[in-house]
Amino acid sequence: MSKEKKKSPFSIYWIYAALGFALIAFQLYVSSDSVATIKSRETFFNLVENKGVRNVRIINQVKADFYLSAKGKALVKQAKKGELVEIKKALSKNGPVKNKEIKFELENIGSHANFEEELKEKGYRNFQNVNEVNYLGQILSYILPFALIIIIWMFVMRRMSGGGGGGGGSQIFNIGKSRAQVYDKGKSTNITFADVAGLAGAKEEIVEIVEFLKNPKKYTELGAKIPKGALLVGPPGTGKTLLAKAVAGEAKVPFFSLSGSDFVEMFVGVGASRVRDLFKQAKEKAPAIIFIDEIDAIGRARGKNNGFNSNDERENTLNQLLTEMDGFGTNSGVIILAATNRSDVLDSALMRAGRFDRQIYVDMPDLNERKEIFQVHLKPLKLGKDIVVDFLAKQTPGFSGADIANMCNEAALIAARGNKKQVEKQDFLDAVDRIIGGLEKKNKIITKDEKKTIAYHEAGHATISWLLEYAHPLVKVTIVPRGQSLGAAWYLPEERSITTTEQILDEMCSALGGRAAEQLIFGRISTGALSDLEKVTKQAYAMVSIYGLNERIGNVSFYDSQGRDSFTKPYSDDLARVIDEEASKMIEFQYKRALKILADNKDKLSALAEKLLETEVIFKEDLEIIFGKREWEIAELVEIKEIPIKEKKPRKTLVKSSKTLTNNETKDILPKGKI
């Protein structure tokens, strides 16, 4: 591995500075004789008339200089007003210095002929006419403009080439250079694998790659080859970039880090040039690791909309990347890590073995992983005695690592806002409410009728979710406005791997409970159910056209995981009409079901709404007082038992008995992975 050249402390600007100081010093030395200027011709000729001057010289017929005679000095000493007083001050300042006399200078003599004539009239004829040439001044007058132009030109060139600051690739003459941030020996991130909580499977594979670079003999003795690359795939905030930072902190090899957008530029050929330069640098420092964050910026599938971009710069960049990763050239010792949350749009050539050998899926953390993440983010906080990590992990299903970090920070801010010395349990609960629902707006103006409508709306949600078997368990209901919502209900979904038809239908019914309560109590409906209707509509269409959960449509799915049919529908107009009918029929059935359930429990619904109007916030315990405890018990998890292959017996595949939708499926009905 080649050693990085140390930057020399010497700069050409030191030469410029030295020359400037030398010129200034020379000028000071040349003009070191004391010179005093006389502005008035009258003062000069007054001294001439009184025999007060000597050694008068007329220089270049423009100015004159002279010295004072003894009589002139006496006149000056006696002066009490006029310009002679200024001369007196000059004499007193210079007197004892080096025993030198002051040379006086008359700047403007006017007409040369008249000046000589007047001198003769005043009785002074021993003057001299002298022609002086300032060779230094003339030289400088010729040299300085050119020198200034050269200095400015060199400065601009250095700036444009990246020498004057900024990134090397951000300047015009270095535009084709790689913009990667290099973590070499002696330079690394402050993040290690110990800072990466959870992600056990992903971390294991990444650690193996780092270990291969540190100790290649362990693998090469068995004939194994180093993987070309690893692709980290997963939802935003799950820790893909953090994992790469940990690799940079742990690996004792050069680490090149950059984003996919760093290759993209308005100039043609720049992206491909930067790819070549990146791999050139990595090969020189091999073994090395290259990390490309958000690789979907340049790795999108080629051939789409080719008519619009016949010479797409992104495609050229991708082609060069594919060539560098697995071309005729040698890439020994260079490993590529990449991260994306859009693996469905990546080019198939990029995903094949030999380029990205491993695709590591970084999923949302489960309960145990959330515990580990909380333990990492709780370390810097001053915690109260009532903080239990298990409780916090159970309260945050569907939270990513970034969400948990934000929650911990938000809890600390809430505690500081309340002038507390420690972060308490209630601060974390308030932080969850703040993240999910938004900021409380207690000063929002709401009429009594509106408040009553909101109370019954939220009570409708709470009632149906409590009475249905597969609906999410309720945690909290409030009619205090938060964010864009006038009221909100918090549920604690159980973490499940699969979702049944009954679960989705119960969720739809629960979501329509708010509008059904308005219809039942007031005989009218409002626009407050917008988000509920949006959610229900997505669920209905997903059941019919994606999951194959409709008897009339059958076991078909029109979900396009590759996103290639965005402009055309993969079914006929007649089938589209049927899909619309079935989705609408499903929604209306669940709405009527919600109306019936609420009508059967109208007294309890009213009691819950009145409680809401009284306290503005109710919890699970309040519902237990009104409705009693739920009949449904959560089924326990069943462990997978592995049967040895030699016994040739079928495996037990039952993992969990699903009761509720997962939190991810509540947020986004489209599947995140394959079942």
mmCIF file with all atom_site columns, N, CA and C in Angstrom, residues 34 36 38 43-48 50-56 65-79 83-92 100-105 124:
data_model
loop_
_atom_site.group_PDB
_atom_site.id
_atom_site.type_symbol
_atom_site.label_atom_id
_atom_site.label_alt_id
_atom_site.label_comp_id
_atom_site.label_asym_id
_atom_site.label_entity_id
_atom_site.label_seq_id
_atom_site.pdbx_PDB_ins_code
_atom_site.Cartn_x
_atom_site.Cartn_y
_atom_site.Cartn_z
_atom_site.occupancy
_atom_site.B_iso_or_equiv
_atom_site.pdbx_formal_charge
_atom_site.auth_seq_id
_atom_site.auth_comp_id
_atom_site.auth_asym_id
_atom_site.auth_atom_id
_atom_site.pdbx_PDB_model_num
ATOM 1   N N  . SER A 1 34  ? 15.461 62.594 6.271  1.00 0.00 ? 34  SER A N  1
ATOM 2   C CA . SER A 1 34  ? 14.318 63.361 6.721  1.00 0.00 ? 34  SER A CA 1
ATOM 3   C C  . SER A 1 34  ? 14.000 64.459 5.725  1.00 0.00 ? 34  SER A C  1
ATOM 4   N N  . ALA A 1 36  ? 11.055 67.484 4.812  1.00 0.00 ? 36  ALA A N  1
ATOM 5   C CA . ALA A 1 36  ? 9.877  68.245 5.205  1.00 0.00 ? 36  ALA A CA 1
ATOM 6   C C  . ALA A 1 36  ? 9.380  69.025 3.992  1.00 0.00 ? 36  ALA A C  1
ATOM 7   N N  . ILE A 1 38  ? 7.300  72.061 2.119  1.00 0.00 ? 38  ILE A N  1
ATOM 8   C CA . ILE A 1 38  ? 6.769  73.426 2.240  1.00 0.00 ? 38  ILE A CA 1
ATOM 9   C C  . ILE A 1 38  ? 5.769  73.627 1.118  1.00 0.00 ? 38  ILE A C  1
ATOM 10  N N  . THR A 1 43  ? 6.424  81.531 1.753  1.00 0.00 ? 43  THR A N  1
ATOM 11  C CA . THR A 1 43  ? 7.314  81.187 2.865  1.00 0.00 ? 43  THR A CA 1
ATOM 12  C C  . THR A 1 43  ? 8.726  80.932 2.373  1.00 0.00 ? 43  THR A C  1
ATOM 13  N N  . PHE A 1 44  ? 8.840  80.217 1.244  1.00 0.00 ? 44  PHE A N  1
ATOM 14  C CA . PHE A 1 44  ? 10.148 79.910 0.683  1.00 0.00 ? 44  PHE A CA 1
ATOM 15  C C  . PHE A 1 44  ? 10.904 81.190 0.313  1.00 0.00 ? 44  PHE A C  1
ATOM 16  N N  . PHE A 1 45  ? 10.244 82.068 -0.443 1.00 0.00 ? 45  PHE A N  1
ATOM 17  C CA . PHE A 1 45  ? 10.930 83.288 -0.879 1.00 0.00 ? 45  PHE A CA 1
ATOM 18  C C  . PHE A 1 45  ? 11.190 84.244 0.283  1.00 0.00 ? 45  PHE A C  1
ATOM 19  N N  . ASN A 1 46  ? 10.408 84.185 1.338  1.00 0.00 ? 46  ASN A N  1
ATOM 20  C CA . ASN A 1 46  ? 10.676 84.976 2.549  1.00 0.00 ? 46  ASN A CA 1
ATOM 21  C C  . ASN A 1 46  ? 11.994 84.522 3.184  1.00 0.00 ? 46  ASN A C  1
ATOM 22  N N  . LEU A 1 47  ? 12.204 83.201 3.219  1.00 0.00 ? 47  LEU A N  1
ATOM 23  C CA . LEU A 1 47  ? 13.461 82.670 3.737  1.00 0.00 ? 47  LEU A CA 1
ATOM 24  C C  . LEU A 1 47  ? 14.635 83.034 2.838  1.00 0.00 ? 47  LEU A C  1
ATOM 25  N N  . VAL A 1 48  ? 14.408 82.984 1.505  1.00 0.00 ? 48  VAL A N  1
ATOM 26  C CA . VAL A 1 48  ? 15.469 83.354 0.546  1.00 0.00 ? 48  VAL A CA 1
ATOM 27  C C  . VAL A 1 48  ? 15.881 84.802 0.732  1.00 0.00 ? 48  VAL A C  1
ATOM 28  N N  . ASN A 1 50  ? 15.740 86.602 3.361  1.00 0.00 ? 50  ASN A N  1
ATOM 29  C CA . ASN A 1 50  ? 16.425 86.798 4.630  1.00 0.00 ? 50  ASN A CA 1
ATOM 30  C C  . ASN A 1 50  ? 17.676 85.915 4.776  1.00 0.00 ? 50  ASN A C  1
ATOM 31  N N  . LYS A 1 51  ? 18.197 85.416 3.618  1.00 0.00 ? 51  LYS A N  1
ATOM 32  C CA . LYS A 1 51  ? 19.428 84.608 3.612  1.00 0.00 ? 51  LYS A CA 1
ATOM 33  C C  . LYS A 1 51  ? 19.282 83.360 4.471  1.00 0.00 ? 51  LYS A C  1
ATOM 34  N N  . GLY A 1 52  ? 18.120 82.761 4.430  1.00 0.00 ? 52  GLY A N  1
ATOM 35  C CA . GLY A 1 52  ? 17.866 81.616 5.296  1.00 0.00 ? 52  GLY A CA 1
ATOM 36  C C  . GLY A 1 52  ? 17.953 80.269 4.606  1.00 0.00 ? 52  GLY A C  1
ATOM 37  N N  . VAL A 1 53  ? 18.314 80.227 3.322  1.00 0.00 ? 53  VAL A N  1
ATOM 38  C CA . VAL A 1 53  ? 18.398 78.948 2.610  1.00 0.00 ? 53  VAL A CA 1
ATOM 39  C C  . VAL A 1 53  ? 19.773 78.763 2.005  1.00 0.00 ? 53  VAL A C  1
ATOM 40  N N  . ARG A 1 54  ? 20.110 77.513 1.717  1.00 0.00 ? 54  ARG A N  1
ATOM 41  C CA . ARG A 1 54  ? 21.351 77.167 1.043  1.00 0.00 ? 54  ARG A CA 1
ATOM 42  C C  . ARG A 1 54  ? 21.124 75.897 0.234  1.00 0.00 ? 54  ARG A C  1
ATOM 43  N N  . ASN A 1 55  ? 22.041 75.685 -0.714 1.00 0.00 ? 55  ASN A N  1
ATOM 44  C CA . ASN A 1 55  ? 21.999 74.479 -1.550 1.00 0.00 ? 55  ASN A CA 1
ATOM 45  C C  . ASN A 1 55  ? 20.633 74.289 -2.206 1.00 0.00 ? 55  ASN A C  1
ATOM 46  N N  . VAL A 1 56  ? 20.154 75.286 -2.897 1.00 0.00 ? 56  VAL A N  1
ATOM 47  C CA . VAL A 1 56  ? 18.873 75.192 -3.586 1.00 0.00 ? 56  VAL A CA 1
ATOM 48  C C  . VAL A 1 56  ? 19.064 74.452 -4.906 1.00 0.00 ? 56  VAL A C  1
ATOM 49  N N  . ASP A 1 65  ? 14.396 71.643 -3.826 1.00 0.00 ? 65  ASP A N  1
ATOM 50  C CA . ASP A 1 65  ? 14.724 71.280 -2.453 1.00 0.00 ? 65  ASP A CA 1
ATOM 51  C C  . ASP A 1 65  ? 15.890 72.119 -1.977 1.00 0.00 ? 65  ASP A C  1
ATOM 52  N N  . PHE A 1 66  ? 16.026 72.259 -0.655 1.00 0.00 ? 66  PHE A N  1
ATOM 53  C CA . PHE A 1 66  ? 17.042 73.133 -0.073 1.00 0.00 ? 66  PHE A CA 1
ATOM 54  C C  . PHE A 1 66  ? 17.244 72.761 1.379  1.00 0.00 ? 66  PHE A C  1
ATOM 55  N N  . TYR A 1 67  ? 18.292 73.333 1.975  1.00 0.00 ? 67  TYR A N  1
ATOM 56  C CA . TYR A 1 67  ? 18.565 73.201 3.398  1.00 0.00 ? 67  TYR A CA 1
ATOM 57  C C  . TYR A 1 67  ? 18.497 74.580 4.033  1.00 0.00 ? 67  TYR A C  1
ATOM 58  N N  . LEU A 1 68  ? 18.247 74.653 5.324  1.00 0.00 ? 68  LEU A N  1
ATOM 59  C CA . LEU A 1 68  ? 18.246 75.926 6.045  1.00 0.00 ? 68  LEU A CA 1
ATOM 60  C C  . LEU A 1 68  ? 19.672 76.315 6.432  1.00 0.00 ? 68  LEU A C  1
ATOM 61  N N  . SER A 1 69  ? 19.943 77.602 6.266  1.00 0.00 ? 69  SER A N  1
ATOM 62  C CA . SER A 1 69  ? 21.221 78.135 6.766  1.00 0.00 ? 69  SER A CA 1
ATOM 63  C C  . SER A 1 69  ? 21.082 78.430 8.248  1.00 0.00 ? 69  SER A C  1
ATOM 64  N N  . ALA A 1 70  ? 22.166 78.829 8.851  1.00 0.00 ? 70  ALA A N  1
ATOM 65  C CA . ALA A 1 70  ? 22.134 79.150 10.278 1.00 0.00 ? 70  ALA A CA 1
ATOM 66  C C  . ALA A 1 70  ? 21.155 80.288 10.550 1.00 0.00 ? 70  ALA A C  1
ATOM 67  N N  . LYS A 1 71  ? 21.135 81.274 9.654  1.00 0.00 ? 71  LYS A N  1
ATOM 68  C CA . LYS A 1 71  ? 20.212 82.398 9.812  1.00 0.00 ? 71  LYS A CA 1
ATOM 69  C C  . LYS A 1 71  ? 18.761 81.947 9.655  1.00 0.00 ? 71  LYS A C  1
ATOM 70  N N  . GLY A 1 72  ? 18.576 80.986 8.710  1.00 0.00 ? 72  GLY A N  1
ATOM 71  C CA . GLY A 1 72  ? 17.221 80.455 8.508  1.00 0.00 ? 72  GLY A CA 1
ATOM 72  C C  . GLY A 1 72  ? 16.728 79.694 9.722  1.00 0.00 ? 72  GLY A C  1
ATOM 73  N N  . LYS A 1 73  ? 17.625 78.930 10.339 1.00 0.00 ? 73  LYS A N  1
ATOM 74  C CA . LYS A 1 73  ? 17.245 78.203 11.547 1.00 0.00 ? 73  LYS A CA 1
ATOM 75  C C  . LYS A 1 73  ? 16.866 79.144 12.671 1.00 0.00 ? 73  LYS A C  1
ATOM 76  N N  . ALA A 1 74  ? 17.606 80.289 12.754 1.00 0.00 ? 74  ALA A N  1
ATOM 77  C CA . ALA A 1 74  ? 17.298 81.269 13.784 1.00 0.00 ? 74  ALA A CA 1
ATOM 78  C C  . ALA A 1 74  ? 15.934 81.902 13.548 1.00 0.00 ? 74  ALA A C  1
ATOM 79  N N  . LEU A 1 75  ? 15.643 82.189 12.262 1.00 0.00 ? 75  LEU A N  1
ATOM 80  C CA . LEU A 1 75  ? 14.326 82.739 11.937 1.00 0.00 ? 75  LEU A CA 1
ATOM 81  C C  . LEU A 1 75  ? 13.200 81.773 12.307 1.00 0.00 ? 75  LEU A C  1
ATOM 82  N N  . VAL A 1 76  ? 13.471 80.524 12.052 1.00 0.00 ? 76  VAL A N  1
ATOM 83  C CA . VAL A 1 76  ? 12.452 79.508 12.349 1.00 0.00 ? 76  VAL A CA 1
ATOM 84  C C  . VAL A 1 76  ? 12.212 79.385 13.846 1.00 0.00 ? 76  VAL A C  1
ATOM 85  N N  . LYS A 1 77  ? 13.285 79.427 14.617 1.00 0.00 ? 77  LYS A N  1
ATOM 86  C CA . LYS A 1 77  ? 13.154 79.301 16.061 1.00 0.00 ? 77  LYS A CA 1
ATOM 87  C C  . LYS A 1 77  ? 12.359 80.448 16.661 1.00 0.00 ? 77  LYS A C  1
ATOM 88  N N  . GLN A 1 78  ? 12.482 81.623 16.049 1.00 0.00 ? 78  GLN A N  1
ATOM 89  C CA . GLN A 1 78  ? 11.770 82.802 16.533 1.00 0.00 ? 78  GLN A CA 1
ATOM 90  C C  . GLN A 1 78  ? 10.318 82.869 16.050 1.00 0.00 ? 78  GLN A C  1
ATOM 91  N N  . ALA A 1 79  ? 9.961  81.995 15.089 1.00 0.00 ? 79  ALA A N  1
ATOM 92  C CA . ALA A 1 79  ? 8.625  82.076 14.484 1.00 0.00 ? 79  ALA A CA 1
ATOM 93  C C  . ALA A 1 79  ? 7.550  81.690 15.492 1.00 0.00 ? 79  ALA A C  1
ATOM 94  N N  . GLU A 1 83  ? 3.603  79.290 8.450  1.00 0.00 ? 83  GLU A N  1
ATOM 95  C CA . GLU A 1 83  ? 4.149  77.991 8.091  1.00 0.00 ? 83  GLU A CA 1
ATOM 96  C C  . GLU A 1 83  ? 5.489  77.746 8.746  1.00 0.00 ? 83  GLU A C  1
ATOM 97  N N  . LEU A 1 84  ? 6.187  78.803 9.187  1.00 0.00 ? 84  LEU A N  1
ATOM 98  C CA . LEU A 1 84  ? 7.469  78.635 9.859  1.00 0.00 ? 84  LEU A CA 1
ATOM 99  C C  . LEU A 1 84  ? 7.318  77.865 11.168 1.00 0.00 ? 84  LEU A C  1
ATOM 100 N N  . VAL A 1 85  ? 6.153  77.952 11.772 1.00 0.00 ? 85  VAL A N  1
ATOM 101 C CA . VAL A 1 85  ? 5.890  77.194 13.009 1.00 0.00 ? 85  VAL A CA 1
ATOM 102 C C  . VAL A 1 85  ? 5.932  75.698 12.726 1.00 0.00 ? 85  VAL A C  1
ATOM 103 N N  . GLU A 1 86  ? 5.370  75.266 11.555 1.00 0.00 ? 86  GLU A N  1
ATOM 104 C CA . GLU A 1 86  ? 5.415  73.868 11.166 1.00 0.00 ? 86  GLU A CA 1
ATOM 105 C C  . GLU A 1 86  ? 6.847  73.407 10.908 1.00 0.00 ? 86  GLU A C  1
ATOM 106 N N  . ILE A 1 87  ? 7.654  74.293 10.294 1.00 0.00 ? 87  ILE A N  1
ATOM 107 C CA . ILE A 1 87  ? 9.070  73.999 10.069 1.00 0.00 ? 87  ILE A CA 1
ATOM 108 C C  . ILE A 1 87  ? 9.789  73.837 11.399 1.00 0.00 ? 87  ILE A C  1
ATOM 109 N N  . LYS A 1 88  ? 9.415  74.684 12.369 1.00 0.00 ? 88  LYS A N  1
ATOM 110 C CA . LYS A 1 88  ? 9.993  74.632 13.705 1.00 0.00 ? 88  LYS A CA 1
ATOM 111 C C  . LYS A 1 88  ? 9.726  73.267 14.363 1.00 0.00 ? 88  LYS A C  1
ATOM 112 N N  . LYS A 1 89  ? 8.518  72.789 14.213 1.00 0.00 ? 89  LYS A N  1
ATOM 113 C CA . LYS A 1 89  ? 8.167  71.494 14.770 1.00 0.00 ? 89  LYS A CA 1
ATOM 114 C C  . LYS A 1 89  ? 8.962  70.376 14.126 1.00 0.00 ? 89  LYS A C  1
ATOM 115 N N  . ALA A 1 90  ? 9.160  70.447 12.809 1.00 0.00 ? 90  ALA A N  1
ATOM 116 C CA . ALA A 1 90  ? 9.937  69.444 12.089 1.00 0.00 ? 90  ALA A CA 1
ATOM 117 C C  . ALA A 1 90  ? 11.385 69.427 12.562 1.00 0.00 ? 90  ALA A C  1
ATOM 118 N N  . LEU A 1 91  ? 11.949 70.634 12.794 1.00 0.00 ? 91  LEU A N  1
ATOM 119 C CA . LEU A 1 91  ? 13.323 70.726 13.288 1.00 0.00 ? 91  LEU A CA 1
ATOM 120 C C  . LEU A 1 91  ? 13.462 70.116 14.671 1.00 0.00 ? 91  LEU A C  1
ATOM 121 N N  . SER A 1 92  ? 12.507 70.412 15.543 1.00 0.00 ? 92  SER A N  1
ATOM 122 C CA . SER A 1 92  ? 12.580 69.911 16.915 1.00 0.00 ? 92  SER A CA 1
ATOM 123 C C  . SER A 1 92  ? 12.450 68.393 16.976 1.00 0.00 ? 92  SER A C  1
ATOM 124 N N  . LYS A 1 100 ? 21.650 64.485 11.410 1.00 0.00 ? 100 LYS A N  1
ATOM 125 C CA . LYS A 1 100 ? 21.294 64.791 10.036 1.00 0.00 ? 100 LYS A CA 1
ATOM 126 C C  . LYS A 1 100 ? 20.461 66.050 9.977  1.00 0.00 ? 100 LYS A C  1
ATOM 127 N N  . GLU A 1 101 ? 20.674 66.798 8.859  1.00 0.00 ? 101 GLU A N  1
ATOM 128 C CA . GLU A 1 101 ? 19.861 67.968 8.649  1.00 0.00 ? 101 GLU A CA 1
ATOM 129 C C  . GLU A 1 101 ? 18.609 67.606 7.880  1.00 0.00 ? 101 GLU A C  1
ATOM 130 N N  . ILE A 1 102 ? 17.584 68.420 8.078  1.00 0.00 ? 102 ILE A N  1
ATOM 131 C CA . ILE A 1 102 ? 16.343 68.214 7.347  1.00 0.00 ? 102 ILE A CA 1
ATOM 132 C C  . ILE A 1 102 ? 16.447 68.856 5.983  1.00 0.00 ? 102 ILE A C  1
ATOM 133 N N  . LYS A 1 103 ? 16.055 68.071 4.992  1.00 0.00 ? 103 LYS A N  1
ATOM 134 C CA . LYS A 1 103 ? 15.945 68.606 3.644  1.00 0.00 ? 103 LYS A CA 1
ATOM 135 C C  . LYS A 1 103 ? 14.513 69.083 3.456  1.00 0.00 ? 103 LYS A C  1
ATOM 136 N N  . PHE A 1 104 ? 14.391 70.338 3.007  1.00 0.00 ? 104 PHE A N  1
ATOM 137 C CA . PHE A 1 104 ? 13.082 70.910 2.759  1.00 0.00 ? 104 PHE A CA 1
ATOM 138 C C  . PHE A 1 104 ? 12.780 70.851 1.269  1.00 0.00 ? 104 PHE A C  1
ATOM 139 N N  . GLU A 1 105 ? 11.488 70.683 0.977  1.00 0.00 ? 105 GLU A N  1
ATOM 140 C CA . GLU A 1 105 ? 11.083 70.491 -0.407 1.00 0.00 ? 105 GLU A CA 1
ATOM 141 C C  . GLU A 1 105 ? 9.887  71.374 -0.727 1.00 0.00 ? 105 GLU A C  1
ATOM 142 N N  . TYR A 1 124 ? 19.477 85.366 -4.642 1.00 0.00 ? 124 TYR A N  1
ATOM 143 C CA . TYR A 1 124 ? 20.067 84.040 -4.591 1.00 0.00 ? 124 TYR A CA 1
ATOM 144 C C  . TYR A 1 124 ? 20.301 83.532 -6.007 1.00 0.00 ? 124 TYR A C  1
#
